[in-house]
CSV table of C-alpha atoms in Angstrom, one decimal:
chain,number,residue,atom,x,y,z
A,1,UNK,CA,0.0,0.0,0.0
A,2,UNK,CA,1.3,3.4,-1.0
A,3,UNK,CA,1.3,5.9,1.9
A,4,UNK,CA,0.8,9.6,1.2
A,5,UNK,CA,2.2,12.2,3.6
A,6,UNK,CA,1.2,15.8,3.4
A,7,UNK,CA,3.0,18.8,5.0
A,8,UNK,CA,2.5,20.9,6.8
A,9,UNK,CA,-0.6,19.8,8.7
A,10,UNK,CA,-1.7,23.4,9.1
A,11,UNK,CA,-0.6,26.4,7.0
A,12,UNK,CA,-1.4,30.0,8.0
A,13,UNK,CA,-1.3,32.4,5.1
A,14,UNK,CA,-2.6,36.0,4.6
A,15,UNK,CA,-5.1,36.7,1.8
A,16,UNK,CA,-3.3,37.7,-1.3
A,17,UNK,CA,-0.2,35.8,-0.5
A,18,UNK,CA,1.0,32.5,-2.0
A,19,UNK,CA,0.5,29.1,-0.4
A,20,UNK,CA,2.6,26.0,-1.1
A,21,UNK,CA,1.4,22.6,0.0
A,22,UNK,CA,3.4,19.4,-0.2
A,23,UNK,CA,2.6,15.8,-0.7
A,24,UNK,CA,5.0,12.9,-0.6
A,25,UNK,CA,4.4,9.3,-1.7
A,26,UNK,CA,6.1,6.3,-0.1
A,27,UNK,CA,7.0,5.0,-3.6
A,28,UNK,CA,6.7,6.4,-7.0
A,29,UNK,CA,3.2,7.1,-8.3
A,30,UNK,CA,4.5,8.7,-11.5
A,31,UNK,CA,2.0,11.5,-12.3
A,32,UNK,CA,-1.0,9.6,-11.1
A,33,UNK,CA,-1.9,12.1,-8.4
A,34,UNK,CA,-4.9,14.3,-7.7
A,35,UNK,CA,-5.6,17.1,-5.3
A,36,UNK,CA,-9.0,17.8,-3.7
A,37,UNK,CA,-10.3,20.8,-1.7
A,38,UNK,CA,-12.8,20.4,1.1
A,39,UNK,CA,-14.6,23.2,2.8
A,40,UNK,CA,-16.4,22.7,6.2
A,41,UNK,CA,-19.6,20.9,5.8
A,42,UNK,CA,-19.0,20.2,2.1
A,43,UNK,CA,-17.9,17.3,0.0
A,44,UNK,CA,-14.4,17.2,-1.5
A,45,UNK,CA,-14.0,18.9,-4.9
A,46,UNK,CA,-11.5,17.8,-7.5
A,47,UNK,CA,-8.9,20.5,-8.2
A,48,UNK,CA,-6.0,18.8,-10.0
A,49,UNK,CA,-5.4,15.4,-11.7
A,50,UNK,CA,-2.5,14.0,-13.5
A,51,UNK,CA,-0.4,16.0,-11.0
A,52,UNK,CA,-0.7,19.2,-12.9
A,53,UNK,CA,-4.0,19.4,-14.9
A,54,UNK,CA,-6.7,21.6,-13.5
A,55,UNK,CA,-10.1,20.2,-13.4
A,56,UNK,CA,-13.0,21.9,-15.1
A,57,UNK,CA,-13.8,25.3,-13.7
A,58,UNK,CA,-10.7,25.5,-11.4
A,59,UNK,CA,-9.1,28.9,-11.4
A,60,UNK,CA,-5.6,29.4,-12.8
A,61,UNK,CA,-4.3,30.4,-9.4
A,62,UNK,CA,-4.2,26.7,-8.5
A,63,UNK,CA,-1.1,25.0,-9.9
A,64,UNK,CA,0.0,21.4,-9.4
A,65,UNK,CA,3.5,20.1,-10.0
A,66,UNK,CA,5.8,17.2,-9.3
A,67,UNK,CA,6.1,13.5,-10.3
A,68,UNK,CA,7.4,10.4,-8.8
A,69,UNK,CA,7.2,10.8,-5.0
A,70,UNK,CA,7.2,14.6,-4.5
A,71,UNK,CA,4.3,16.9,-5.4
A,72,UNK,CA,3.3,20.5,-4.7
A,73,UNK,CA,0.0,22.4,-4.9
A,74,UNK,CA,0.6,26.1,-5.2
A,75,UNK,CA,-2.2,28.6,-4.7
A,76,UNK,CA,-1.1,32.1,-5.8
A,77,UNK,CA,-2.8,35.2,-4.5
A,78,UNK,CA,-5.1,33.5,-1.9
A,79,UNK,CA,-8.7,34.4,-2.0
A,80,UNK,CA,-11.1,34.1,1.0
A,81,UNK,CA,-12.8,31.1,-0.6
A,82,UNK,CA,-9.5,29.2,-0.8
A,83,UNK,CA,-9.2,28.6,2.9
A,84,UNK,CA,-10.1,25.0,3.3
A,85,UNK,CA,-8.5,21.5,3.8
A,86,UNK,CA,-6.6,20.1,0.9
A,87,UNK,CA,-6.0,16.4,0.2
A,88,UNK,CA,-3.7,14.6,-2.2
A,89,UNK,CA,-4.6,11.1,-3.5
A,90,UNK,CA,-2.6,8.6,-5.6
A,91,UNK,CA,-4.2,6.4,-8.2
A,92,UNK,CA,-1.1,4.7,-9.6
A,93,UNK,CA,-1.2,1.6,-7.5
A,94,UNK,CA,-4.6,0.3,-6.3
A,95,UNK,CA,-6.4,-1.0,-4.5
A,96,UNK,CA,-6.3,0.7,-2.2
A,97,UNK,CA,-6.6,4.3,-3.4
A,98,UNK,CA,-4.9,6.3,-0.7
A,99,UNK,CA,-5.2,9.9,0.4
A,100,UNK,CA,-2.9,12.1,2.4
A,101,UNK,CA,-4.0,13.2,5.9
A,102,UNK,CA,-4.8,16.7,4.6
A,103,UNK,CA,-3.4,20.2,5.0
A,104,UNK,CA,-5.6,22.8,6.6
A,105,UNK,CA,-5.1,26.2,5.0
A,106,UNK,CA,-6.1,28.9,7.4
A,107,UNK,CA,-6.2,32.7,7.4
A,108,UNK,CA,-3.2,34.3,9.1
B,1,UNK,CA,-24.8,18.8,-14.9
B,2,UNK,CA,-23.5,15.8,-13.0
B,3,UNK,CA,-25.4,15.0,-9.8
B,4,UNK,CA,-24.6,12.4,-7.3
B,5,UNK,CA,-27.1,12.0,-4.3
B,6,UNK,CA,-26.5,9.6,-1.4
B,7,UNK,CA,-29.2,8.3,1.0
B,8,UNK,CA,-29.8,5.6,3.5
B,9,UNK,CA,-27.6,6.8,6.4
B,10,UNK,CA,-28.7,6.8,10.0
B,11,UNK,CA,-28.2,5.4,13.4
B,12,UNK,CA,-27.5,1.7,13.8
B,13,UNK,CA,-26.4,-0.5,16.6
B,14,UNK,CA,-23.1,-2.3,16.6
B,15,UNK,CA,-23.5,-5.5,14.6
B,16,UNK,CA,-26.3,-4.1,12.6
B,17,UNK,CA,-26.8,-3.5,8.9
B,18,UNK,CA,-27.5,-0.6,6.6
B,19,UNK,CA,-27.8,-0.1,2.9
B,20,UNK,CA,-26.7,3.1,1.3
B,21,UNK,CA,-27.9,4.2,-2.1
B,22,UNK,CA,-26.4,6.6,-4.6
B,23,UNK,CA,-28.4,8.0,-7.5
B,24,UNK,CA,-26.5,9.6,-10.3
B,25,UNK,CA,-27.6,11.8,-13.2
B,26,UNK,CA,-26.1,14.1,-15.8
B,27,UNK,CA,-23.8,11.5,-17.4
B,28,UNK,CA,-24.0,8.1,-19.0
B,29,UNK,CA,-24.0,6.1,-15.8
B,30,UNK,CA,-23.0,2.7,-17.3
B,31,UNK,CA,-19.8,4.2,-18.8
B,32,UNK,CA,-18.2,5.0,-15.4
B,33,UNK,CA,-16.9,3.2,-12.4
B,34,UNK,CA,-18.3,4.4,-9.1
B,35,UNK,CA,-16.8,4.5,-5.6
B,36,UNK,CA,-17.5,5.0,-2.0
B,37,UNK,CA,-15.3,7.1,0.3
B,38,UNK,CA,-15.8,7.8,4.0
B,39,UNK,CA,-14.8,10.4,6.4
B,40,UNK,CA,-14.9,9.8,10.2
B,41,UNK,CA,-15.8,12.8,12.3
B,42,UNK,CA,-12.9,15.3,12.2
B,43,UNK,CA,-10.7,12.9,10.2
B,44,UNK,CA,-9.4,12.5,6.6
B,45,UNK,CA,-10.7,10.7,3.6
B,46,UNK,CA,-10.7,6.9,3.3
B,47,UNK,CA,-11.5,5.0,0.2
B,48,UNK,CA,-14.0,2.2,0.9
B,49,UNK,CA,-15.0,0.4,-2.2
B,50,UNK,CA,-15.2,0.6,-6.0
B,51,UNK,CA,-17.2,-1.0,-8.8
B,52,UNK,CA,-16.4,-1.0,-12.5
B,53,UNK,CA,-18.9,0.3,-15.1
B,54,UNK,CA,-20.4,-3.1,-15.9
B,55,UNK,CA,-20.5,-4.2,-12.2
B,56,UNK,CA,-18.4,-7.2,-13.0
B,57,UNK,CA,-15.5,-6.2,-10.8
B,58,UNK,CA,-15.5,-4.9,-7.3
B,59,UNK,CA,-12.8,-3.8,-4.8
B,60,UNK,CA,-12.7,-3.1,-1.1
B,61,UNK,CA,-10.5,-1.6,1.6
B,62,UNK,CA,-9.2,-4.2,4.0
B,63,UNK,CA,-11.1,-2.5,6.8
B,64,UNK,CA,-14.5,-3.4,5.2
B,65,UNK,CA,-13.7,-6.5,3.2
B,66,UNK,CA,-16.1,-9.3,4.0
B,67,UNK,CA,-18.6,-7.0,5.7
B,68,UNK,CA,-19.5,-4.5,2.9
B,69,UNK,CA,-20.8,-5.2,-0.5
B,70,UNK,CA,-20.9,-2.8,-3.4
B,71,UNK,CA,-23.3,-3.3,-6.3
B,72,UNK,CA,-25.0,-1.2,-9.0
B,73,UNK,CA,-28.2,-1.2,-11.1
B,74,UNK,CA,-27.4,0.5,-14.3
B,75,UNK,CA,-31.1,0.6,-15.3
B,76,UNK,CA,-31.7,2.8,-12.3
B,77,UNK,CA,-28.4,4.8,-12.4
B,78,UNK,CA,-27.8,3.7,-8.8
B,79,UNK,CA,-25.0,2.2,-6.8
B,80,UNK,CA,-25.4,0.6,-3.5
B,81,UNK,CA,-23.3,-0.1,-0.4
B,82,UNK,CA,-24.6,-2.9,1.8
B,83,UNK,CA,-22.9,-2.7,5.1
B,84,UNK,CA,-23.2,-5.6,7.6
B,85,UNK,CA,-21.6,-6.3,11.0
B,86,UNK,CA,-21.2,-2.6,11.5
B,87,UNK,CA,-18.7,-1.4,14.1
B,88,UNK,CA,-18.3,1.9,16.0
B,89,UNK,CA,-15.3,2.7,13.8
B,90,UNK,CA,-17.5,2.6,10.7
B,91,UNK,CA,-19.1,5.8,11.9
B,92,UNK,CA,-18.5,8.4,9.2
B,93,UNK,CA,-20.0,10.4,6.4
B,94,UNK,CA,-20.1,8.2,3.4
B,95,UNK,CA,-19.6,9.9,0.0
B,96,UNK,CA,-20.4,8.4,-3.4
B,97,UNK,CA,-18.1,9.5,-6.2
B,98,UNK,CA,-18.0,9.2,-10.0
B,99,UNK,CA,-14.7,7.9,-11.1
B,100,UNK,CA,-12.8,9.2,-14.2
B,101,UNK,CA,-9.5,7.8,-15.2
B,102,UNK,CA,-9.0,6.5,-11.7
B,103,UNK,CA,-9.4,9.8,-9.9
B,104,UNK,CA,-12.6,10.9,-8.1
B,105,UNK,CA,-14.2,13.4,-10.5
B,106,UNK,CA,-17.6,14.2,-8.9
B,107,UNK,CA,-18.8,13.8,-5.4
B,108,UNK,CA,-22.1,13.7,-3.6
B,109,UNK,CA,-22.8,15.5,-0.4
B,110,UNK,CA,-22.6,12.4,1.7
B,111,UNK,CA,-24.8,10.5,4.1
B,112,UNK,CA,-24.0,10.1,7.8
B,113,UNK,CA,-23.7,6.7,9.3
B,114,UNK,CA,-23.6,6.5,13.1
B,115,UNK,CA,-22.9,3.1,14.7
B,116,UNK,CA,-23.7,3.3,18.4
B,117,UNK,CA,-25.8,1.6,21.1
């Protein structure tokens, strides 16, 4: 089973600033990685797939990068609606599909 | 517009059973695999089960294998999760999701399952 580790657990950033979230896989997942955003009381929403492709309707300020075992989600110029929990998920080797434990992005 | 709507959650005693349903619309249902993901209170996401488009193949997390059964009725655009021998640790919001190229493309709002005496 591939373990996904996200860091930091909590990230405090001011609106308008850039946020950088990290995700590490215990073994290579190539580019088979997705990112999801979850706001309180809501279902997760797909942001990025294939490590770097934005899903339909996702603003350009969300950028995914990386391959193999190291991945990054960058959110430039944070908007109020971006403060949420972010999860990475690998789909290279399954079952099981595995998620990271999440990074909570909070307002500084 | 893709819609995924779960139902069937509720309060059940340990050892009991529950069947969740997920009705989908806005896409050709029998072209897509479907999945269940759960989230325990205050915790992260855990994949539970998947079923391929035809229903011929199913997959389970080790934590639910032998207790949960996923199925689908393509004539009703519905996927089910039969949950037996429920435990306190199964308490969670259960989300149904449409799969696309192995990632989770569209999610329902979830249904809460509480296992408690």
